[in-house]
Short mmCIF file of N, CA and C in Angstrom, two decimals:
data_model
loop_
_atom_site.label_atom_id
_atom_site.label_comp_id
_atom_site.label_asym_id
_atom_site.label_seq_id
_atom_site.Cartn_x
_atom_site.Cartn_y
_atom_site.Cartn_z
N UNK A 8 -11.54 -167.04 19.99
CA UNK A 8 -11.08 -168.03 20.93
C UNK A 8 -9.63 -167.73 21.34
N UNK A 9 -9.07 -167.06 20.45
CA UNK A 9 -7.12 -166.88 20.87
C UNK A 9 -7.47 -166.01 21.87
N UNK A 10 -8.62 -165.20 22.35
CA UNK A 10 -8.01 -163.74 22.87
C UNK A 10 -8.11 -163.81 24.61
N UNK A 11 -9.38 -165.49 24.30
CA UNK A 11 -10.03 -165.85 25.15
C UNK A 11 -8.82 -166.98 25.79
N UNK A 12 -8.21 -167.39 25.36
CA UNK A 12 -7.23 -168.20 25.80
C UNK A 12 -5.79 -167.40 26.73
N UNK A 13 -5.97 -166.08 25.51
CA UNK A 13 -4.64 -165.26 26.81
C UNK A 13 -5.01 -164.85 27.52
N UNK A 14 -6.38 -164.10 27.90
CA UNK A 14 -7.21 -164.17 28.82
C UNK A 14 -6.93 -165.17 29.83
N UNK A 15 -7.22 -166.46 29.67
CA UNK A 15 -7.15 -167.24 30.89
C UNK A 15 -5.36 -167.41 30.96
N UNK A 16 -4.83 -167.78 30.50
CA UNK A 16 -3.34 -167.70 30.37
C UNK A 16 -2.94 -166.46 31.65
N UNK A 17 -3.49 -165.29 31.57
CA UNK A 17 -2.77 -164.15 31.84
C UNK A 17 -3.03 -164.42 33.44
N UNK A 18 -4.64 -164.47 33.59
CA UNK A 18 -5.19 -164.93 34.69
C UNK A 18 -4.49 -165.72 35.60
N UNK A 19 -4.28 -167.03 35.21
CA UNK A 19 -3.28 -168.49 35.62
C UNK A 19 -2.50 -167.93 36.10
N UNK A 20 -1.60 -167.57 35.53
CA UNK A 20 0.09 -166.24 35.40
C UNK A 20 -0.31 -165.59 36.54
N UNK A 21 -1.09 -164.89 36.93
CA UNK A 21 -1.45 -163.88 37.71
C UNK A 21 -1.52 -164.14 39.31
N UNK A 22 -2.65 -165.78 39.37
CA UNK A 22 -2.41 -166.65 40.41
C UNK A 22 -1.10 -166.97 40.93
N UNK A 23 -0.76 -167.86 39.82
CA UNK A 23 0.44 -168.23 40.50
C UNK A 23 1.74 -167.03 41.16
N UNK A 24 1.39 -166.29 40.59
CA UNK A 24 2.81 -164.62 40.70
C UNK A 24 2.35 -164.50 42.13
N UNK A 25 1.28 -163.83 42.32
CA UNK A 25 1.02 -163.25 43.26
C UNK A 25 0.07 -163.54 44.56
N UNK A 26 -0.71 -164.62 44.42
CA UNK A 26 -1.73 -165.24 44.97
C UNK A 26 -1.34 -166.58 45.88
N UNK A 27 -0.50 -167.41 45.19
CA UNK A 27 -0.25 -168.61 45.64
C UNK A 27 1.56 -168.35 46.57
N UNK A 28 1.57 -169.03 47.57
CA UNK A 28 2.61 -168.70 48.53
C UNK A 28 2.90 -170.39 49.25
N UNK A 29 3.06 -171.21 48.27
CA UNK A 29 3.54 -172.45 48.44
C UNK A 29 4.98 -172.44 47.96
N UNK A 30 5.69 -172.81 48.84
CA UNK A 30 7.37 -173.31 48.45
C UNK A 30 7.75 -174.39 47.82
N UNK A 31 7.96 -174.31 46.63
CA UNK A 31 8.32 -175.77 46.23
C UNK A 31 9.99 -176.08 45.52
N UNK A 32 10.69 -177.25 45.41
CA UNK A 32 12.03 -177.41 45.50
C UNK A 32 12.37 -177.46 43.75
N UNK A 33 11.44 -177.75 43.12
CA UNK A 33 11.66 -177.87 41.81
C UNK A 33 11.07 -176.98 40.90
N UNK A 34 10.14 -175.43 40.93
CA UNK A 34 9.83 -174.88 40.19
C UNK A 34 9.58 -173.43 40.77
N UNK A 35 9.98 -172.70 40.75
CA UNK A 35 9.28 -171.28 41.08
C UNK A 35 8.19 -170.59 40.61
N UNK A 36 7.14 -170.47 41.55
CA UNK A 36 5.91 -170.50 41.19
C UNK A 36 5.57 -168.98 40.73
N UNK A 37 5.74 -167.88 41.14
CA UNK A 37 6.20 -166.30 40.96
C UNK A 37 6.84 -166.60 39.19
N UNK A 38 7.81 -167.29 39.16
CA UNK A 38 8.59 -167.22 37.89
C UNK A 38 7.73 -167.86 36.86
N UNK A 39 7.18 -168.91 37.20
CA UNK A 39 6.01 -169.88 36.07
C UNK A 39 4.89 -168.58 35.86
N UNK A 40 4.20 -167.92 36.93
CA UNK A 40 3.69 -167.22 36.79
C UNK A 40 3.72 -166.06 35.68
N UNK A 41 4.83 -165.44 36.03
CA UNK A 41 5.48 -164.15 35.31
C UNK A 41 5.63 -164.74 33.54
N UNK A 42 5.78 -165.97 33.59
CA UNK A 42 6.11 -166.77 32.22
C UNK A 42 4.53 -166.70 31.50
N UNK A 43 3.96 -167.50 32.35
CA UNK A 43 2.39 -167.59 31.40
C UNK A 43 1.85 -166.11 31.48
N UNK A 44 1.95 -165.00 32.31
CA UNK A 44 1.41 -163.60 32.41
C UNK A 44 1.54 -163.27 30.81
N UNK A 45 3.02 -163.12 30.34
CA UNK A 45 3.37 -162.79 29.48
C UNK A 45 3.01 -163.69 28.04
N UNK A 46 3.16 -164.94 28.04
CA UNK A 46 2.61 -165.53 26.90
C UNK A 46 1.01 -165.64 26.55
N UNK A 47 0.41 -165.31 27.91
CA UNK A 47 -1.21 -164.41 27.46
C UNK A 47 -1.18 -163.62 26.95
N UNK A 48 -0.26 -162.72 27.40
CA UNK A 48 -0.29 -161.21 26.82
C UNK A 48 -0.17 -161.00 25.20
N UNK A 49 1.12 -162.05 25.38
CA UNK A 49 1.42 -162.60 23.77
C UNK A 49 0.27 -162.81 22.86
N UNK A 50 -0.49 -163.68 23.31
CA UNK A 50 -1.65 -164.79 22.51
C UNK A 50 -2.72 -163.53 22.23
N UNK A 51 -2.94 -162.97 23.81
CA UNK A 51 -4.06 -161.87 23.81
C UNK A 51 -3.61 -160.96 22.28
N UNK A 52 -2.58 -160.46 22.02
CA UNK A 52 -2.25 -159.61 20.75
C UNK A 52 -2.70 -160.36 20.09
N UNK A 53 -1.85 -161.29 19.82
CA UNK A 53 -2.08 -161.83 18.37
C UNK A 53 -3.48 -162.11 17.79
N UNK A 54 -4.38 -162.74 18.58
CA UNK A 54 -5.89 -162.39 17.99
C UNK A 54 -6.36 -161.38 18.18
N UNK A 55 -5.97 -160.28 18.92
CA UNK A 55 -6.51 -158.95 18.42
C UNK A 55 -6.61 -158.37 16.95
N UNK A 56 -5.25 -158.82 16.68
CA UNK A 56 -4.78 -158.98 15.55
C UNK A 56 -5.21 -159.23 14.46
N UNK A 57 -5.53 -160.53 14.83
CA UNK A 57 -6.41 -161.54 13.74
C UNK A 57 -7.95 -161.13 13.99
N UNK A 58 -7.99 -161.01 14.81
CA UNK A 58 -9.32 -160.50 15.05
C UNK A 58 -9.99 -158.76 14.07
N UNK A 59 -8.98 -158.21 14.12
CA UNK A 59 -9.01 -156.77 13.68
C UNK A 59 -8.81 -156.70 12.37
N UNK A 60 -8.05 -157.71 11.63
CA UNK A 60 -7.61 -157.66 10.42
C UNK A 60 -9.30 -158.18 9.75
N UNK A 61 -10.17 -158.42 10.12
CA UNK A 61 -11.08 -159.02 9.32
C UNK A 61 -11.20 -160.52 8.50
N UNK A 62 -12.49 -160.48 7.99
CA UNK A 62 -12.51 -161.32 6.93
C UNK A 62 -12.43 -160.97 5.46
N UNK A 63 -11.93 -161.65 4.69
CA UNK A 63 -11.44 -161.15 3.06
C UNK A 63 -12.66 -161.98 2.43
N UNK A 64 -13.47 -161.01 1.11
CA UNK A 64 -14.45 -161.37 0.73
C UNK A 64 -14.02 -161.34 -0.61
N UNK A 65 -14.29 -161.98 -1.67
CA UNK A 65 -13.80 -162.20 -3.26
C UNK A 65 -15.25 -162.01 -3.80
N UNK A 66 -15.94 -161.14 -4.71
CA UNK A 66 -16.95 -161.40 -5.56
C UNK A 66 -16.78 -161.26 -6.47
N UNK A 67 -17.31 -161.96 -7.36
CA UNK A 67 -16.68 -162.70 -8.49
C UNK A 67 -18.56 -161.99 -9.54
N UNK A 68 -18.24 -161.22 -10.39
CA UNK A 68 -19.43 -160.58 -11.18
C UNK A 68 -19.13 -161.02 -12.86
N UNK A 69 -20.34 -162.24 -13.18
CA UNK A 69 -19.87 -162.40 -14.84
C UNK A 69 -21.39 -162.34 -15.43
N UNK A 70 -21.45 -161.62 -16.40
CA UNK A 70 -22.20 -161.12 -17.29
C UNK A 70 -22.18 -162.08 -18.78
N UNK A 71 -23.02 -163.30 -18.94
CA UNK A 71 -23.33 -163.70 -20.39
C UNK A 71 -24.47 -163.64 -20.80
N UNK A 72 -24.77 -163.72 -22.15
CA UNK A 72 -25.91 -163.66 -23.01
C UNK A 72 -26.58 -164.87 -22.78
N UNK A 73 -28.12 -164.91 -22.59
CA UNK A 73 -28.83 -166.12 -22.75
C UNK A 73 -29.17 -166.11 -23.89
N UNK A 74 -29.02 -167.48 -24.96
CA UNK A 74 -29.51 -167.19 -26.40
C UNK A 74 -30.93 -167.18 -26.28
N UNK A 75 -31.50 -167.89 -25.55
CA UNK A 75 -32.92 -167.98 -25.52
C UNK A 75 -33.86 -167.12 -25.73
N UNK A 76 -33.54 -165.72 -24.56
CA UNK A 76 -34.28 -164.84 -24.73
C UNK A 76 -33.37 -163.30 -24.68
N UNK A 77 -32.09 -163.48 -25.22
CA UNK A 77 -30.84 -162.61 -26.10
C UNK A 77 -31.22 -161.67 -25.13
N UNK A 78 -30.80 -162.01 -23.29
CA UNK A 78 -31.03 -160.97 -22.29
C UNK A 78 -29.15 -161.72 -21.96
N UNK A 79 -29.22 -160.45 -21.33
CA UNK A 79 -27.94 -161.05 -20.25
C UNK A 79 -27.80 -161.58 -18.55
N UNK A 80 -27.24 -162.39 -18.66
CA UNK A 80 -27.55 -163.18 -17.01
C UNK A 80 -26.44 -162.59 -16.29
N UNK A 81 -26.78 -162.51 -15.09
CA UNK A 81 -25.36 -161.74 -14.27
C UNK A 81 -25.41 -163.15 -13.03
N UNK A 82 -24.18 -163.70 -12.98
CA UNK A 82 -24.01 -164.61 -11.80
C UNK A 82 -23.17 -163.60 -10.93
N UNK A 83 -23.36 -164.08 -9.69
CA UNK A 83 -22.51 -163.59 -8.80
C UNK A 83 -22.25 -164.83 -7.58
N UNK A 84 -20.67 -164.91 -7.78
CA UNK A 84 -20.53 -165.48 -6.46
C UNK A 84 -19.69 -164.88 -5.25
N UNK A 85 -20.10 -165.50 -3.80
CA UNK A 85 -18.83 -164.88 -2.93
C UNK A 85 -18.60 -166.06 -2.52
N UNK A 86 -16.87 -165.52 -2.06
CA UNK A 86 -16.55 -166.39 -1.54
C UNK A 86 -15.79 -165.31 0.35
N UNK A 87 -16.39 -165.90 1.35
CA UNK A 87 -15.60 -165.53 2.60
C UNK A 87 -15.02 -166.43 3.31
N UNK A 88 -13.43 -165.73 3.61
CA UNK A 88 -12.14 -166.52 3.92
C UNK A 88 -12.35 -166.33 5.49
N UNK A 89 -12.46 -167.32 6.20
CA UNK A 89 -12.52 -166.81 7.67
C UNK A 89 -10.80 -166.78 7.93
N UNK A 90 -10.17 -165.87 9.14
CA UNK A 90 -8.84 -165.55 9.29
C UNK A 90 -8.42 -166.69 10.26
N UNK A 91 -9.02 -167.42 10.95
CA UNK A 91 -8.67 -167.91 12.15
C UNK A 91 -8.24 -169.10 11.20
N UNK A 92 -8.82 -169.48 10.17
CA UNK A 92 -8.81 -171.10 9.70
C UNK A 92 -7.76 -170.68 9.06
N UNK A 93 -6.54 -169.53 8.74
CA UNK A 93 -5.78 -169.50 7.53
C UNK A 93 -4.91 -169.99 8.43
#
């Protein structure tokens, strides 16, 4: 979802820079533009980022004796960390 957000960010940015040719007295629309271009660009990295770095997986391997029938039980658990929620 981040990469998809500078995506539209960059887009927006892009409109306003170069597309839109309205004069207005209180904001420069070229300059707002050039502003969000770049903080897409920004956002776009950073979940590349996060995106590329993966997910971190922990398995956890324990080996005890059942007295019952004097075999050994192997549990295994995982646990996966999604990156976006850290």
């Amino acid at each position: 979802m981040t990469m998809g957000t500078g995506v539209v960010l960059f887009v927006i940015g892009a409109i306003l820079a170069f597309a839109v040719k309205i004069q207005t007295s209180f904001i420069s629309l070229s300059t707002a533009g050039a502003i969000l271009m770049v903080a897409g660009a920004v956002v776009f990295v950073i979940g590349l980022a996060l995106a590329l770095r993966g997910r971190r997986t922990v398995t956890t391997a324990r080996t005890t004796a059942d007295p019952m029938s004097a075999q050994g039980v192997t549990e295994r658990s995982t646990r996966t960390t999604d990156p976006n929620q850290l």
